[in-house]
Amino acid sequence: MEYVAVAARVLVGLVLLTSVAGKVRGRAAFRRFAATIPAFGLVPGRWTPVAAVATVTAEAVVPVLLAVPTTVVAGQALAATLFAVLTLAVWRAVRARTGAVCRCFGAADTPLTRRHVVRNLILLAAAGAGLGAAVLGDGPTPLGGVLVASTAGLVGALCVVRYEDLVDLFAHPPRPGTDHGASALGDRGTRRHRT
């Protein structure tokens, strides 16, 4: 269980740190994020600034809680609550076709679809697993195990952050005969032979 706890701490913490960094890297970025909130239909328009600040604050607090061994349970509980609310908000927006966009990790204007619901459910499951593992933890973990679990969490976080690219890659693989990568490699090879 300790390995799961470590992996979940790294995954959830890094995902939320990346999310916060994308939203607060400048005033314009924060304003763009706040402008997406009304389309979710969870709060009245006048509460949009409060909801934006509350979301970013919760996302920023979770990694801090996860970094301190005595507050890991609180951090995973807050993360699970946050992901549950975000999953519900995205699901409602997708179902109602409100035109809401995803600015989870920066300035992208990607319209929300079911894939975003799935991504949030994955994060909710990770936070839930981390919470359960933290509560049921059975003692210290060997350093080797910590390194392996941390690496798994890091890879998981990268997959979540680049989730849309990964889904696009596997949903729309290159058609046979249109392998641009091989063509580019061939061009480089040709240039090499010419020099």
Tab-separated table of C-alpha atoms in Angstrom:
chain	number	residue	atom	x	y	z
A	1	MET	CA	0.000	0.000	0.000
A	2	GLU	CA	2.882	2.369	0.675
A	3	TYR	CA	3.974	2.173	-2.964
A	4	VAL	CA	0.498	3.195	-4.098
A	5	ALA	CA	0.521	6.055	-1.594
A	6	VAL	CA	3.852	7.371	-2.890
A	7	ALA	CA	2.901	7.051	-6.565
A	8	ALA	CA	-0.433	8.774	-5.971
A	9	ARG	CA	1.209	11.607	-4.022
A	10	VAL	CA	3.632	12.284	-6.871
A	11	LEU	CA	1.011	11.952	-9.619
A	12	VAL	CA	-1.663	14.115	-7.977
A	13	GLY	CA	0.832	16.685	-6.686
A	14	LEU	CA	2.573	17.178	-10.033
A	15	VAL	CA	-0.680	17.338	-12.009
A	16	LEU	CA	-2.059	20.035	-9.731
A	17	LEU	CA	1.217	21.982	-9.660
A	18	THR	CA	1.199	21.983	-13.467
A	19	SER	CA	-2.419	23.081	-13.479
A	20	VAL	CA	-1.756	25.967	-11.100
A	21	ALA	CA	1.315	27.065	-13.059
A	22	GLY	CA	-0.729	27.201	-16.264
A	23	LYS	CA	-3.427	29.331	-14.655
A	24	VAL	CA	-1.299	31.847	-12.745
A	25	ARG	CA	1.673	32.377	-15.032
A	26	GLY	CA	0.312	35.862	-15.702
A	27	ARG	CA	-2.773	38.015	-15.288
A	28	ALA	CA	-3.926	37.256	-18.812
A	29	ALA	CA	-3.680	33.507	-18.201
A	30	PHE	CA	-5.729	33.784	-15.017
A	31	ARG	CA	-8.344	35.965	-16.726
A	32	ARG	CA	-8.626	33.430	-19.574
A	33	PHE	CA	-9.130	30.645	-17.039
A	34	ALA	CA	-11.739	32.643	-15.086
A	35	ALA	CA	-13.601	33.408	-18.320
A	36	THR	CA	-14.247	29.667	-18.829
A	37	ILE	CA	-16.060	29.204	-15.494
A	38	PRO	CA	-19.549	30.561	-16.401
A	39	ALA	CA	-19.961	27.927	-19.150
A	40	PHE	CA	-19.886	25.185	-16.489
A	41	GLY	CA	-23.105	26.514	-14.945
A	42	LEU	CA	-22.134	25.735	-11.347
A	43	VAL	CA	-21.914	29.292	-10.009
A	44	PRO	CA	-23.704	32.543	-10.895
A	45	GLY	CA	-21.711	34.902	-13.099
A	46	ARG	CA	-21.005	37.372	-10.303
A	47	TRP	CA	-19.274	34.598	-8.328
A	48	THR	CA	-16.886	33.770	-11.178
A	49	PRO	CA	-13.846	35.566	-9.661
A	50	VAL	CA	-14.424	33.855	-6.303
A	51	ALA	CA	-14.764	30.443	-7.960
A	52	ALA	CA	-11.588	31.022	-9.978
A	53	VAL	CA	-9.566	31.993	-6.903
A	54	ALA	CA	-11.035	29.108	-4.869
A	55	THR	CA	-10.169	26.589	-7.591
A	56	VAL	CA	-6.575	27.766	-7.946
A	57	THR	CA	-6.158	27.961	-4.160
A	58	ALA	CA	-7.406	24.393	-3.675
A	59	GLU	CA	-5.153	23.178	-6.482
A	60	ALA	CA	-2.168	24.936	-4.881
A	61	VAL	CA	-2.871	23.698	-1.342
A	62	VAL	CA	-3.063	20.005	-2.281
A	63	PRO	CA	0.621	19.601	-3.323
A	64	VAL	CA	1.710	21.348	-0.113
A	65	LEU	CA	-0.385	18.959	1.976
A	66	LEU	CA	0.926	15.972	0.008
A	67	ALA	CA	4.532	17.039	0.586
A	68	VAL	CA	4.166	16.810	4.392
A	69	PRO	CA	3.847	13.230	5.697
A	70	THR	CA	1.446	14.191	8.500
A	71	THR	CA	-1.015	15.914	6.129
A	72	VAL	CA	-1.058	13.419	3.234
A	73	VAL	CA	-4.515	12.097	4.179
A	74	ALA	CA	-5.924	15.642	4.218
A	75	GLY	CA	-4.219	16.374	0.888
A	76	GLN	CA	-5.624	13.307	-0.858
A	77	ALA	CA	-9.075	13.951	0.648
A	78	LEU	CA	-9.012	17.521	-0.681
A	79	ALA	CA	-7.736	16.295	-4.056
A	80	ALA	CA	-10.491	13.678	-4.285
A	81	THR	CA	-13.116	16.308	-3.439
A	82	LEU	CA	-11.676	18.719	-5.988
A	83	PHE	CA	-11.560	16.075	-8.736
A	84	ALA	CA	-15.111	14.968	-7.913
A	85	VAL	CA	-16.397	18.539	-8.294
A	86	LEU	CA	-14.407	19.080	-11.503
A	87	THR	CA	-15.637	15.779	-12.939
A	88	LEU	CA	-19.228	16.743	-12.217
A	89	ALA	CA	-18.716	20.208	-13.719
A	90	VAL	CA	-17.144	18.828	-16.904
A	91	TRP	CA	-19.792	16.110	-17.245
A	92	ARG	CA	-22.588	18.691	-16.926
A	93	ALA	CA	-20.937	21.016	-19.445
A	94	VAL	CA	-20.415	18.195	-21.955
A	95	ARG	CA	-23.957	16.899	-21.511
A	96	ALA	CA	-25.476	20.382	-21.882
A	97	ARG	CA	-23.151	21.269	-24.796
A	98	THR	CA	-22.398	24.648	-23.257
A	99	GLY	CA	-19.266	25.183	-25.341
A	100	ALA	CA	-17.044	25.168	-22.247
A	101	VAL	CA	-13.357	24.799	-22.964
A	102	CYS	CA	-10.505	23.156	-21.077
A	103	ARG	CA	-7.839	25.496	-19.758
A	104	CYS	CA	-6.627	23.015	-17.170
A	105	PHE	CA	-2.958	23.234	-18.072
A	106	GLY	CA	-2.589	26.527	-19.909
A	107	ALA	CA	-3.963	28.556	-22.772
A	108	ALA	CA	-5.409	25.774	-24.933
A	109	ASP	CA	-8.974	26.355	-26.095
A	110	THR	CA	-9.926	22.694	-26.381
A	111	PRO	CA	-13.710	22.162	-26.244
A	112	LEU	CA	-14.694	19.809	-23.445
A	113	THR	CA	-15.686	16.291	-24.482
A	114	ARG	CA	-16.158	12.920	-22.820
A	115	ARG	CA	-12.401	12.423	-22.902
A	116	HIS	CA	-12.088	15.166	-20.275
A	117	VAL	CA	-14.620	13.391	-18.075
A	118	VAL	CA	-12.517	10.226	-18.384
A	119	ARG	CA	-9.342	12.139	-17.526
A	120	ASN	CA	-10.953	13.594	-14.415
A	121	LEU	CA	-12.257	10.174	-13.394
A	122	ILE	CA	-8.695	8.841	-13.684
A	123	LEU	CA	-7.494	11.637	-11.412
A	124	LEU	CA	-10.343	10.985	-8.988
A	125	ALA	CA	-9.394	7.289	-8.908
A	126	ALA	CA	-5.727	8.177	-8.299
A	127	ALA	CA	-6.624	10.495	-5.422
A	128	GLY	CA	-9.008	7.899	-3.995
A	129	ALA	CA	-6.357	5.177	-4.208
A	130	GLY	CA	-3.831	7.516	-2.618
A	131	LEU	CA	-6.245	8.352	0.185
A	132	GLY	CA	-6.985	4.701	0.868
A	133	ALA	CA	-3.303	3.789	0.781
A	134	ALA	CA	-2.400	6.660	3.105
A	135	VAL	CA	-5.075	5.643	5.615
A	136	LEU	CA	-4.143	1.953	5.468
A	137	GLY	CA	-0.382	2.540	5.213
A	138	ASP	CA	1.661	-0.203	6.836
A	139	GLY	CA	4.933	1.466	7.687
A	140	PRO	CA	8.108	2.758	6.041
A	141	THR	CA	8.909	1.976	2.417
A	142	PRO	CA	12.419	0.977	1.278
A	143	LEU	CA	14.235	3.694	-0.685
A	144	GLY	CA	14.258	1.565	-3.845
A	145	GLY	CA	10.504	1.185	-3.627
A	146	VAL	CA	10.074	4.928	-3.112
A	147	LEU	CA	12.129	5.634	-6.232
A	148	VAL	CA	10.154	3.159	-8.349
A	149	ALA	CA	6.811	4.429	-7.041
A	150	SER	CA	7.874	8.052	-7.557
A	151	THR	CA	8.912	7.297	-11.119
A	152	ALA	CA	5.538	5.651	-11.755
A	153	GLY	CA	3.811	8.732	-10.351
A	154	LEU	CA	5.924	11.023	-12.532
A	155	VAL	CA	5.119	9.032	-15.670
A	156	GLY	CA	1.452	9.013	-14.708
A	157	ALA	CA	1.480	12.787	-14.219
A	158	LEU	CA	3.095	13.316	-17.628
A	159	CYS	CA	0.443	11.106	-19.222
A	160	VAL	CA	-2.343	13.103	-17.566
A	161	VAL	CA	-0.868	16.472	-18.519
A	162	ARG	CA	-0.358	15.312	-22.132
A	163	TYR	CA	-3.592	13.293	-22.098
A	164	GLU	CA	-5.198	15.042	-25.061
A	165	ASP	CA	-2.124	14.520	-27.227
A	166	LEU	CA	-2.023	10.833	-26.284
A	167	VAL	CA	-5.723	10.365	-27.036
A	168	ASP	CA	-5.318	12.110	-30.397
A	169	LEU	CA	-2.295	9.974	-31.194
A	170	PHE	CA	-4.132	6.704	-30.591
A	171	ALA	CA	-7.531	7.872	-31.863
A	172	HIS	CA	-6.105	9.114	-35.172
A	173	PRO	CA	-3.024	7.033	-36.001
A	174	PRO	CA	-1.213	7.844	-39.266
A	175	ARG	CA	-2.682	6.038	-42.285
A	176	PRO	CA	-0.493	3.569	-44.145
A	177	GLY	CA	1.463	5.277	-46.887
A	178	THR	CA	1.400	8.665	-45.130
A	179	ASP	CA	4.256	8.191	-42.681
A	180	HIS	CA	5.594	11.712	-42.487
A	181	GLY	CA	8.195	10.719	-39.910
A	182	ALA	CA	9.811	8.208	-42.266
A	183	SER	CA	9.720	10.762	-45.076
A	184	ALA	CA	11.435	13.344	-42.905
A	185	LEU	CA	14.036	10.775	-41.872
A	186	GLY	CA	14.582	9.895	-45.515
A	187	ASP	CA	15.090	13.558	-46.376
A	188	ARG	CA	17.650	13.913	-43.597
A	189	GLY	CA	19.372	10.785	-44.808
A	190	THR	CA	19.492	12.165	-48.347
A	191	ARG	CA	20.972	15.418	-47.133
A	192	ARG	CA	23.582	13.472	-45.160
A	193	HIS	CA	24.673	11.566	-48.290
A	194	ARG	CA	24.938	14.780	-50.272
A	195	THR	CA	27.390	16.395	-47.850
